[in-house]
């Protein structure tokens, strides 16, 4: 009886809050899948999850919005096709949650020009688009911090390229708490395999990307033949010359891809061949190509079905916005109270 009373009076376990976002600036690829979406799907059971399409962020680099709506729908459809359940998570579009913009405004007062100018992605974008160095580009990490902090998220599943942004989000949260009182927990970048991942492009130059290096990037919407062709062209070399050699990064990348798509036995066979200097990369690529085709095909087909079902998409997006706004407005109330803005 006593036990039962104690059990009943203890507060329910709060699930940790998880948040992540994807920009709708092109077709999603294996880097997005491996760095982000695979983690989303695994986290949806145990955490209180918010996943969104970062359409405001896309305006910093893609001011032409003719394709934007289609891209937003595609990102939603591809997330669901990869296994995200809109009933279990809040899957929403950033611009449907105006509370984020208000928090962005407050955080902007706590972000300094010097640190924003030093951000790696900012410097890279300045190099890529010198004709459009807009203020949104400079404050990109502040908007990203607002995305995260609006739900007071603690875990943020992202690829390695987002690590610095996460560090900045923690700084802004800390500064806010220091100045106005404790409102935000410190968010951490997260990956199930402990290390954050970076999927390289198949030609060994840089990472897989939505808009660059398209012939060396495998997209979730790629047809079977395109997948085969890209994998067969992947960079390899004449093979290791001594047993148990360290793999060059472009070979490691092929093994990483094989680990998502092929059976454990297949991976073990090629690992063994590599370690014994008898690996035939042509055979490995043929196997990987077939396994990859079988991995991508159901995602591509399911995503296409969802994308054609505008009614379903509208329902998912509306439901997601409602969940996200409920959480966002609760945080914003605390924020306004902390900064004495609640009249
Ligand atoms: P974005 O749209 O560039 O990428 C979406 C996710 O995919 C990961 N990713 C990769 N991971 C491994 N290897 C790659 N080659 C690769 N390419 C992309 C990214 O790390 C990311 O997790 N700024 C974010 C969007 C964003 C966001 C946020 C993310 C806006 N607000 C708040 C988390 C929290 C971006 O541009 O991701």
GROMACS .gro file of C-alpha atoms and ligand atoms in nm:
model
  380
    1UNK     CA    1   0.000   0.000   0.000
    2UNK     CA    2   0.280   0.236   0.104
    3UNK     CA    3   0.474   0.142  -0.210
    4UNK     CA    4   0.177   0.213  -0.425
    5UNK     CA    5   0.122   0.553  -0.265
    6UNK     CA    6   0.486   0.647  -0.319
    7UNK     CA    7   0.471   0.533  -0.678
    8UNK     CA    8   0.156   0.734  -0.744
    9UNK     CA    9   0.291   1.051  -0.589
   10UNK     CA   10   0.620   1.055  -0.783
   11UNK     CA   11   0.609   1.288  -1.087
   12UNK     CA   12   0.589   1.127  -1.433
   13UNK     CA   13   0.927   1.087  -1.606
   14UNK     CA   14   0.973   1.375  -1.848
   15UNK     CA   15   1.101   1.270  -2.187
   16UNK     CA   16   1.404   1.465  -2.305
   17UNK     CA   17   1.333   1.713  -2.584
   18UNK     CA   18   1.499   1.655  -2.922
   19UNK     CA   19   1.499   1.896  -3.213
   20UNK     CA   20   1.651   1.908  -3.558
   21UNK     CA   21   1.595   2.075  -3.894
   22UNK     CA   22   1.672   2.042  -4.263
   23UNK     CA   23   1.689   2.325  -4.517
   24UNK     CA   24   1.467   2.278  -4.825
   25UNK     CA   25   1.739   2.386  -5.068
   26UNK     CA   26   1.744   2.078  -5.290
   27UNK     CA   27   1.715   1.702  -5.294
   28UNK     CA   28   1.796   1.512  -4.973
   29UNK     CA   29   2.092   1.276  -4.994
   30UNK     CA   30   2.271   1.003  -4.803
   31UNK     CA   31   2.460   1.262  -4.596
   32UNK     CA   32   2.129   1.397  -4.467
   33UNK     CA   33   2.008   1.044  -4.409
   34UNK     CA   34   2.314   0.922  -4.228
   35UNK     CA   35   2.397   1.242  -4.039
   36UNK     CA   36   2.042   1.328  -3.941
   37UNK     CA   37   1.731   1.137  -4.049
   38UNK     CA   38   1.848   0.794  -3.941
   39UNK     CA   39   1.891   0.934  -3.591
   40UNK     CA   40   1.552   1.107  -3.602
   41UNK     CA   41   1.379   0.777  -3.674
   42UNK     CA   42   1.561   0.600  -3.394
   43UNK     CA   43   1.490   0.879  -3.145
   44UNK     CA   44   1.118   0.911  -3.207
   45UNK     CA   45   1.023   0.630  -2.968
   46UNK     CA   46   1.213   0.747  -2.662
   47UNK     CA   47   1.219   1.125  -2.685
   48UNK     CA   48   0.983   1.417  -2.721
   49UNK     CA   49   1.079   1.503  -3.079
   50UNK     CA   50   1.046   1.818  -3.291
   51UNK     CA   51   1.169   1.800  -3.651
   52UNK     CA   52   1.118   2.079  -3.900
   53UNK     CA   53   1.184   2.215  -4.246
   54UNK     CA   54   1.402   2.525  -4.220
   55UNK     CA   55   1.242   2.736  -4.496
   56UNK     CA   56   1.342   3.070  -4.339
   57UNK     CA   57   1.703   2.954  -4.335
   58UNK     CA   58   1.686   2.869  -4.704
   59UNK     CA   59   1.616   3.236  -4.788
   60UNK     CA   60   1.970   3.326  -4.675
   61UNK     CA   61   2.112   3.149  -4.980
   62UNK     CA   62   1.812   3.083  -5.208
   63UNK     CA   63   1.612   3.407  -5.243
   64UNK     CA   64   1.426   3.271  -5.548
   65UNK     CA   65   1.125   3.091  -5.399
   66UNK     CA   66   0.969   2.939  -5.713
   67UNK     CA   67   1.076   2.587  -5.613
   68UNK     CA   68   1.051   2.641  -5.237
   69UNK     CA   69   0.704   2.502  -5.175
   70UNK     CA   70   0.777   2.185  -5.368
   71UNK     CA   71   1.104   2.143  -5.182
   72UNK     CA   72   0.931   2.183  -4.846
   73UNK     CA   73   0.679   1.914  -4.943
   74UNK     CA   74   0.959   1.688  -5.062
   75UNK     CA   75   1.152   1.719  -4.736
   76UNK     CA   76   0.838   1.634  -4.537
   77UNK     CA   77   0.759   1.341  -4.768
   78UNK     CA   78   1.114   1.206  -4.757
   79UNK     CA   79   1.127   1.225  -4.379
   80UNK     CA   80   0.805   1.026  -4.352
   81UNK     CA   81   0.927   0.781  -4.619
   82UNK     CA   82   1.242   0.723  -4.412
   83UNK     CA   83   1.027   0.614  -4.118
   84UNK     CA   84   0.936   0.928  -3.925
   85UNK     CA   85   0.586   0.899  -3.781
   86UNK     CA   86   0.403   1.235  -3.775
   87UNK     CA   87   0.177   1.098  -3.501
   88UNK     CA   88   0.474   1.039  -3.272
   89UNK     CA   89   0.678   1.352  -3.347
   90UNK     CA   90   0.602   1.713  -3.431
   91UNK     CA   91   0.697   1.743  -3.799
   92UNK     CA   92   0.649   2.105  -3.902
   93UNK     CA   93   0.752   2.394  -4.123
   94UNK     CA   94   0.959   2.668  -3.958
   95UNK     CA   95   0.754   2.959  -4.097
   96UNK     CA   96   0.439   2.815  -3.937
   97UNK     CA   97   0.586   2.892  -3.594
   98UNK     CA   98   0.621   3.273  -3.562
   99UNK     CA   99   0.733   3.235  -3.199
  100UNK     CA  100   1.074   3.133  -3.339
  101UNK     CA  101   1.111   3.474  -3.504
  102UNK     CA  102   1.045   3.654  -3.176
  103UNK     CA  103   1.303   3.448  -2.990
  104UNK     CA  104   1.548   3.508  -3.277
  105UNK     CA  105   1.501   3.881  -3.221
  106UNK     CA  106   1.585   3.859  -2.849
  107UNK     CA  107   1.885   3.631  -2.912
  108UNK     CA  108   2.017   3.871  -3.177
  109UNK     CA  109   2.079   4.122  -2.898
  110UNK     CA  110   2.307   3.867  -2.733
  111UNK     CA  111   2.507   3.774  -3.043
  112UNK     CA  112   2.812   3.975  -3.142
  113UNK     CA  113   2.918   4.076  -3.490
  114UNK     CA  114   3.274   3.951  -3.434
  115UNK     CA  115   3.176   3.596  -3.341
  116UNK     CA  116   2.919   3.576  -3.621
  117UNK     CA  117   3.174   3.687  -3.879
  118UNK     CA  118   3.415   3.419  -3.760
  119UNK     CA  119   3.165   3.133  -3.813
  120UNK     CA  120   3.302   2.882  -4.065
  121UNK     CA  121   2.975   2.849  -4.261
  122UNK     CA  122   2.944   3.228  -4.286
  123UNK     CA  123   3.296   3.261  -4.429
  124UNK     CA  124   3.223   2.980  -4.672
  125UNK     CA  125   2.897   3.142  -4.789
  126UNK     CA  126   3.069   3.480  -4.833
  127UNK     CA  127   3.314   3.306  -5.063
  128UNK     CA  128   3.035   3.130  -5.255
  129UNK     CA  129   2.795   3.425  -5.287
  130UNK     CA  130   2.993   3.750  -5.254
  131UNK     CA  131   2.708   3.937  -5.425
  132UNK     CA  132   2.458   3.850  -5.151
  133UNK     CA  133   2.616   3.878  -4.805
  134UNK     CA  134   2.290   3.956  -4.629
  135UNK     CA  135   2.226   4.006  -4.256
  136UNK     CA  136   2.028   3.679  -4.245
  137UNK     CA  137   2.340   3.495  -4.354
  138UNK     CA  138   2.541   3.659  -4.076
  139UNK     CA  139   2.281   3.577  -3.811
  140UNK     CA  140   2.210   3.226  -3.943
  141UNK     CA  141   2.347   3.066  -3.622
  142UNK     CA  142   2.119   3.289  -3.412
  143UNK     CA  143   1.808   3.172  -3.598
  144UNK     CA  144   1.930   2.817  -3.558
  145UNK     CA  145   1.972   2.872  -3.183
  146UNK     CA  146   1.616   3.009  -3.171
  147UNK     CA  147   1.491   2.692  -3.350
  148UNK     CA  148   1.651   2.479  -3.081
  149UNK     CA  149   1.585   2.687  -2.773
  150UNK     CA  150   1.220   2.756  -2.855
  151UNK     CA  151   1.145   2.397  -2.747
  152UNK     CA  152   1.420   2.397  -2.482
  153UNK     CA  153   1.572   2.100  -2.662
  154UNK     CA  154   1.870   1.920  -2.511
  155UNK     CA  155   1.964   1.679  -2.791
  156UNK     CA  156   2.012   1.790  -3.150
  157UNK     CA  157   2.083   1.509  -3.400
  158UNK     CA  158   2.300   1.663  -3.674
  159UNK     CA  159   2.598   1.586  -3.894
  160UNK     CA  160   2.950   1.705  -3.821
  161UNK     CA  161   2.908   2.021  -4.030
  162UNK     CA  162   2.666   2.164  -3.769
  163UNK     CA  163   2.895   2.122  -3.469
  164UNK     CA  164   3.005   2.485  -3.454
  165UNK     CA  165   2.645   2.608  -3.479
  166UNK     CA  166   2.557   2.395  -3.178
  167UNK     CA  167   2.842   2.542  -2.980
  168UNK     CA  168   2.711   2.890  -3.064
  169UNK     CA  169   2.358   2.791  -2.960
  170UNK     CA  170   2.497   2.685  -2.622
  171UNK     CA  171   2.677   3.019  -2.587
  172UNK     CA  172   2.362   3.218  -2.666
  173UNK     CA  173   2.158   3.008  -2.421
  174UNK     CA  174   2.417   3.059  -2.150
  175UNK     CA  175   2.431   3.433  -2.211
  176UNK     CA  176   2.053   3.457  -2.193
  177UNK     CA  177   2.041   3.259  -1.868
  178UNK     CA  178   2.320   3.467  -1.720
  179UNK     CA  179   2.154   3.796  -1.804
  180UNK     CA  180   1.787   3.717  -1.747
  181UNK     CA  181   1.771   3.402  -1.534
  182UNK     CA  182   1.771   3.031  -1.604
  183UNK     CA  183   1.533   2.951  -1.892
  184UNK     CA  184   1.729   2.731  -2.133
  185UNK     CA  185   1.910   2.399  -2.090
  186UNK     CA  186   2.236   2.357  -2.286
  187UNK     CA  187   2.170   2.177  -2.617
  188UNK     CA  188   2.416   1.915  -2.739
  189UNK     CA  189   2.481   1.779  -3.088
  190UNK     CA  190   2.388   1.413  -3.098
  191UNK     CA  191   2.457   1.099  -3.297
  192UNK     CA  192   2.384   0.741  -3.196
  193UNK     CA  193   2.728   0.623  -3.296
  194UNK     CA  194   2.876   0.881  -3.051
  195UNK     CA  195   3.093   1.057  -3.315
  196UNK     CA  196   2.915   1.303  -3.546
  197UNK     CA  197   2.932   1.185  -3.905
  198UNK     CA  198   3.033   1.340  -4.232
  199UNK     CA  199   2.948   1.154  -4.551
  200UNK     CA  200   3.198   1.242  -4.820
  201UNK     CA  201   3.106   1.279  -5.183
  202UNK     CA  202   3.190   0.976  -5.398
  203UNK     CA  203   3.468   1.153  -5.586
  204UNK     CA  204   3.651   1.211  -5.257
  205UNK     CA  205   3.614   1.592  -5.284
  206UNK     CA  206   3.424   1.744  -4.993
  207UNK     CA  207   3.092   1.624  -4.856
  208UNK     CA  208   2.771   1.506  -5.018
  209UNK     CA  209   2.558   1.812  -5.071
  210UNK     CA  210   2.210   1.917  -5.183
  211UNK     CA  211   2.336   2.163  -5.439
  212UNK     CA  212   2.703   2.095  -5.516
  213UNK     CA  213   2.883   1.789  -5.645
  214UNK     CA  214   2.560   1.631  -5.771
  215UNK     CA  215   2.720   1.352  -5.976
  216UNK     CA  216   2.908   1.236  -5.666
  217UNK     CA  217   2.612   1.262  -5.429
  218UNK     CA  218   2.346   0.995  -5.395
  219UNK     CA  219   1.999   1.143  -5.355
  220UNK     CA  220   1.703   0.966  -5.194
  221UNK     CA  221   1.511   1.049  -5.514
  222UNK     CA  222   1.772   0.896  -5.750
  223UNK     CA  223   1.648   0.633  -5.996
  224UNK     CA  224   1.809   0.286  -5.979
  225UNK     CA  225   2.038   0.345  -6.275
  226UNK     CA  226   2.163   0.678  -6.145
  227UNK     CA  227   2.251   0.511  -5.814
  228UNK     CA  228   2.441   0.232  -5.993
  229UNK     CA  229   2.624   0.475  -6.219
  230UNK     CA  230   2.734   0.703  -5.936
  231UNK     CA  231   2.860   0.418  -5.720
  232UNK     CA  232   3.049   0.250  -6.003
  233UNK     CA  233   3.226   0.583  -6.065
  234UNK     CA  234   3.322   0.629  -5.698
  235UNK     CA  235   3.687   0.703  -5.635
  236UNK     CA  236   3.903   0.403  -5.538
  237UNK     CA  237   4.270   0.315  -5.587
  238UNK     CA  238   4.482   0.009  -5.656
  239UNK     CA  239   4.421  -0.127  -5.306
  240UNK     CA  240   4.621  -0.161  -4.985
  241UNK     CA  241   4.978  -0.289  -5.005
  242UNK     CA  242   5.017  -0.402  -4.646
  243UNK     CA  243   4.781  -0.596  -4.418
  244UNK     CA  244   4.547  -0.404  -4.187
  245UNK     CA  245   4.637  -0.069  -4.343
  246UNK     CA  246   4.452   0.250  -4.246
  247UNK     CA  247   4.182   0.314  -4.506
  248UNK     CA  248   4.202   0.633  -4.712
  249UNK     CA  249   3.897   0.851  -4.633
  250UNK     CA  250   3.723   0.784  -4.969
  251UNK     CA  251   3.748   0.406  -4.907
  252UNK     CA  252   3.631   0.444  -4.548
  253UNK     CA  253   3.333   0.635  -4.690
  254UNK     CA  254   3.238   0.338  -4.914
  255UNK     CA  255   3.253   0.108  -4.613
  256UNK     CA  256   3.037   0.352  -4.415
  257UNK     CA  257   2.776   0.347  -4.692
  258UNK     CA  258   2.798  -0.029  -4.708
  259UNK     CA  259   2.723  -0.046  -4.336
  260UNK     CA  260   2.385   0.125  -4.386
  261UNK     CA  261   2.279  -0.079  -4.684
  262UNK     CA  262   2.445  -0.421  -4.685
  263UNK     CA  263   2.431  -0.721  -4.454
  264UNK     CA  264   2.684  -0.755  -4.173
  265UNK     CA  265   2.831  -1.060  -4.352
  266UNK     CA  266   2.889  -0.863  -4.669
  267UNK     CA  267   3.064  -0.582  -4.482
  268UNK     CA  268   3.276  -0.837  -4.291
  269UNK     CA  269   3.379  -1.009  -4.616
  270UNK     CA  270   3.506  -0.685  -4.773
  271UNK     CA  271   3.672  -0.574  -4.446
  272UNK     CA  272   3.852  -0.909  -4.442
  273UNK     CA  273   3.954  -0.871  -4.807
  274UNK     CA  274   4.082  -0.520  -4.742
  275UNK     CA  275   4.281  -0.625  -4.437
  276UNK     CA  276   4.439  -0.908  -4.636
  277UNK     CA  277   4.516  -0.694  -4.942
  278UNK     CA  278   4.293  -0.898  -5.175
  279UNK     CA  279   4.004  -0.655  -5.203
  280UNK     CA  280   3.858  -0.600  -5.551
  281UNK     CA  281   3.697  -0.259  -5.544
  282UNK     CA  282   3.502  -0.333  -5.865
  283UNK     CA  283   3.326  -0.621  -5.687
  284UNK     CA  284   3.272  -0.415  -5.375
  285UNK     CA  285   3.113  -0.134  -5.576
  286UNK     CA  286   2.889  -0.376  -5.768
  287UNK     CA  287   2.764  -0.522  -5.441
  288UNK     CA  288   2.721  -0.179  -5.283
  289UNK     CA  289   2.537  -0.051  -5.591
  290UNK     CA  290   2.280  -0.334  -5.576
  291UNK     CA  291   2.232  -0.302  -5.201
  292UNK     CA  292   2.201   0.074  -5.231
  293UNK     CA  293   1.940   0.043  -5.507
  294UNK     CA  294   1.738  -0.185  -5.278
  295UNK     CA  295   1.778   0.062  -4.993
  296UNK     CA  296   1.680   0.374  -5.189
  297UNK     CA  297   1.398   0.233  -5.406
  298UNK     CA  298   1.131   0.193  -5.133
  299UNK     CA  299   1.215   0.535  -4.986
  300UNK     CA  300   1.194   0.700  -5.329
  301UNK     CA  301   0.865   0.530  -5.413
  302UNK     CA  302   0.703   0.600  -5.078
  303UNK     CA  303   0.820   0.963  -5.084
  304UNK     CA  304   0.673   1.008  -5.433
  305UNK     CA  305   0.336   0.868  -5.318
  306UNK     CA  306   0.327   1.102  -5.020
  307UNK     CA  307   0.434   1.397  -5.231
  308UNK     CA  308   0.143   1.335  -5.465
  309UNK     CA  309  -0.100   1.322  -5.173
  310UNK     CA  310  -0.145   1.694  -5.102
  311UNK     CA  311  -0.425   1.627  -4.854
  312UNK     CA  312  -0.201   1.406  -4.642
  313UNK     CA  313   0.083   1.657  -4.660
  314UNK     CA  314  -0.146   1.939  -4.550
  315UNK     CA  315  -0.267   1.731  -4.257
  316UNK     CA  316   0.086   1.640  -4.146
  317UNK     CA  317   0.202   2.002  -4.170
  318UNK     CA  318  -0.099   2.140  -3.983
  319UNK     CA  319  -0.075   1.882  -3.708
  320UNK     CA  320   0.299   1.949  -3.674
  321UNK     CA  321   0.246   2.325  -3.652
  322UNK     CA  322  -0.009   2.285  -3.375
  323UNK     CA  323   0.224   2.070  -3.165
  324UNK     CA  324   0.522   2.298  -3.228
  325UNK     CA  325   0.332   2.618  -3.150
  326UNK     CA  326   0.202   2.481  -2.822
  327UNK     CA  327   0.555   2.408  -2.705
  328UNK     CA  328   0.699   2.729  -2.856
  329UNK     CA  329   0.446   2.961  -2.696
  330UNK     CA  330   0.503   2.802  -2.354
  331UNK     CA  331   0.877   2.877  -2.384
  332UNK     CA  332   0.815   3.227  -2.516
  333UNK     CA  333   0.599   3.305  -2.213
  334UNK     CA  334   0.891   3.216  -1.987
  335UNK     CA  335   1.127   3.419  -2.203
  336UNK     CA  336   0.906   3.727  -2.193
  337UNK     CA  337   0.867   3.694  -1.820
  338UNK     CA  338   1.243   3.663  -1.775
  339UNK     CA  339   1.311   3.980  -1.975
  340UNK     CA  340   1.016   4.171  -1.830
  341UNK     CA  341   0.830   4.190  -2.158
  342UNK     CA  342   0.501   4.048  -2.032
  343UNK     CA  343   0.252   4.334  -2.008
  344LIG     P1  344   2.120   2.088  -4.382
  344LIG     O1  345   1.986   2.112  -4.443
  344LIG     O2  346   2.239   2.134  -4.458
  344LIG     O3  347   2.138   1.936  -4.352
  344LIG     C1  348   2.041   1.862  -4.278
  344LIG     C2  349   2.112   1.764  -4.187
  344LIG     O4  350   2.193   1.675  -4.263
  344LIG     C3  351   2.328   1.677  -4.213
  344LIG     N1  352   2.422   1.661  -4.327
  344LIG     C4  353   2.521   1.571  -4.330
  344LIG     N2  354   2.563   1.480  -4.242
  344LIG     C5  355   2.667   1.402  -4.278
  344LIG     N3  356   2.731   1.410  -4.398
  344LIG     C6  357   2.693   1.502  -4.490
  344LIG     N4  358   2.753   1.507  -4.608
  344LIG     C7  359   2.584   1.589  -4.457
  344LIG     N5  360   2.520   1.688  -4.524
  344LIG     C8  361   2.422   1.732  -4.442
  344LIG     C9  362   2.343   1.813  -4.146
  344LIG     O5  363   2.445   1.811  -4.049
  344LIG    C10  364   2.205   1.832  -4.085
  344LIG     O6  365   2.196   1.765  -3.962
  344LIG     N6  366   2.160   2.454  -4.042
  344LIG    C11  367   2.098   2.324  -4.070
  344LIG    C12  368   1.946   2.328  -4.062
  344LIG    C13  369   1.896   2.377  -3.931
  344LIG    C14  370   1.904   2.310  -3.807
  344LIG    C15  371   1.841   2.396  -3.713
  344LIG    C16  372   1.959   2.188  -3.767
  344LIG    C17  373   1.831   2.494  -3.911
  344LIG     N7  374   1.798   2.506  -3.781
  344LIG    C18  375   1.832   2.360  -3.579
  344LIG    C19  376   1.951   2.153  -3.632
  344LIG    C20  377   1.888   2.240  -3.540
  344LIG    C21  378   2.137   2.283  -4.211
  344LIG     O7  379   2.168   2.365  -4.292
  344LIG     O8  380   2.124   2.150  -4.234
   0.00000   0.00000   0.00000
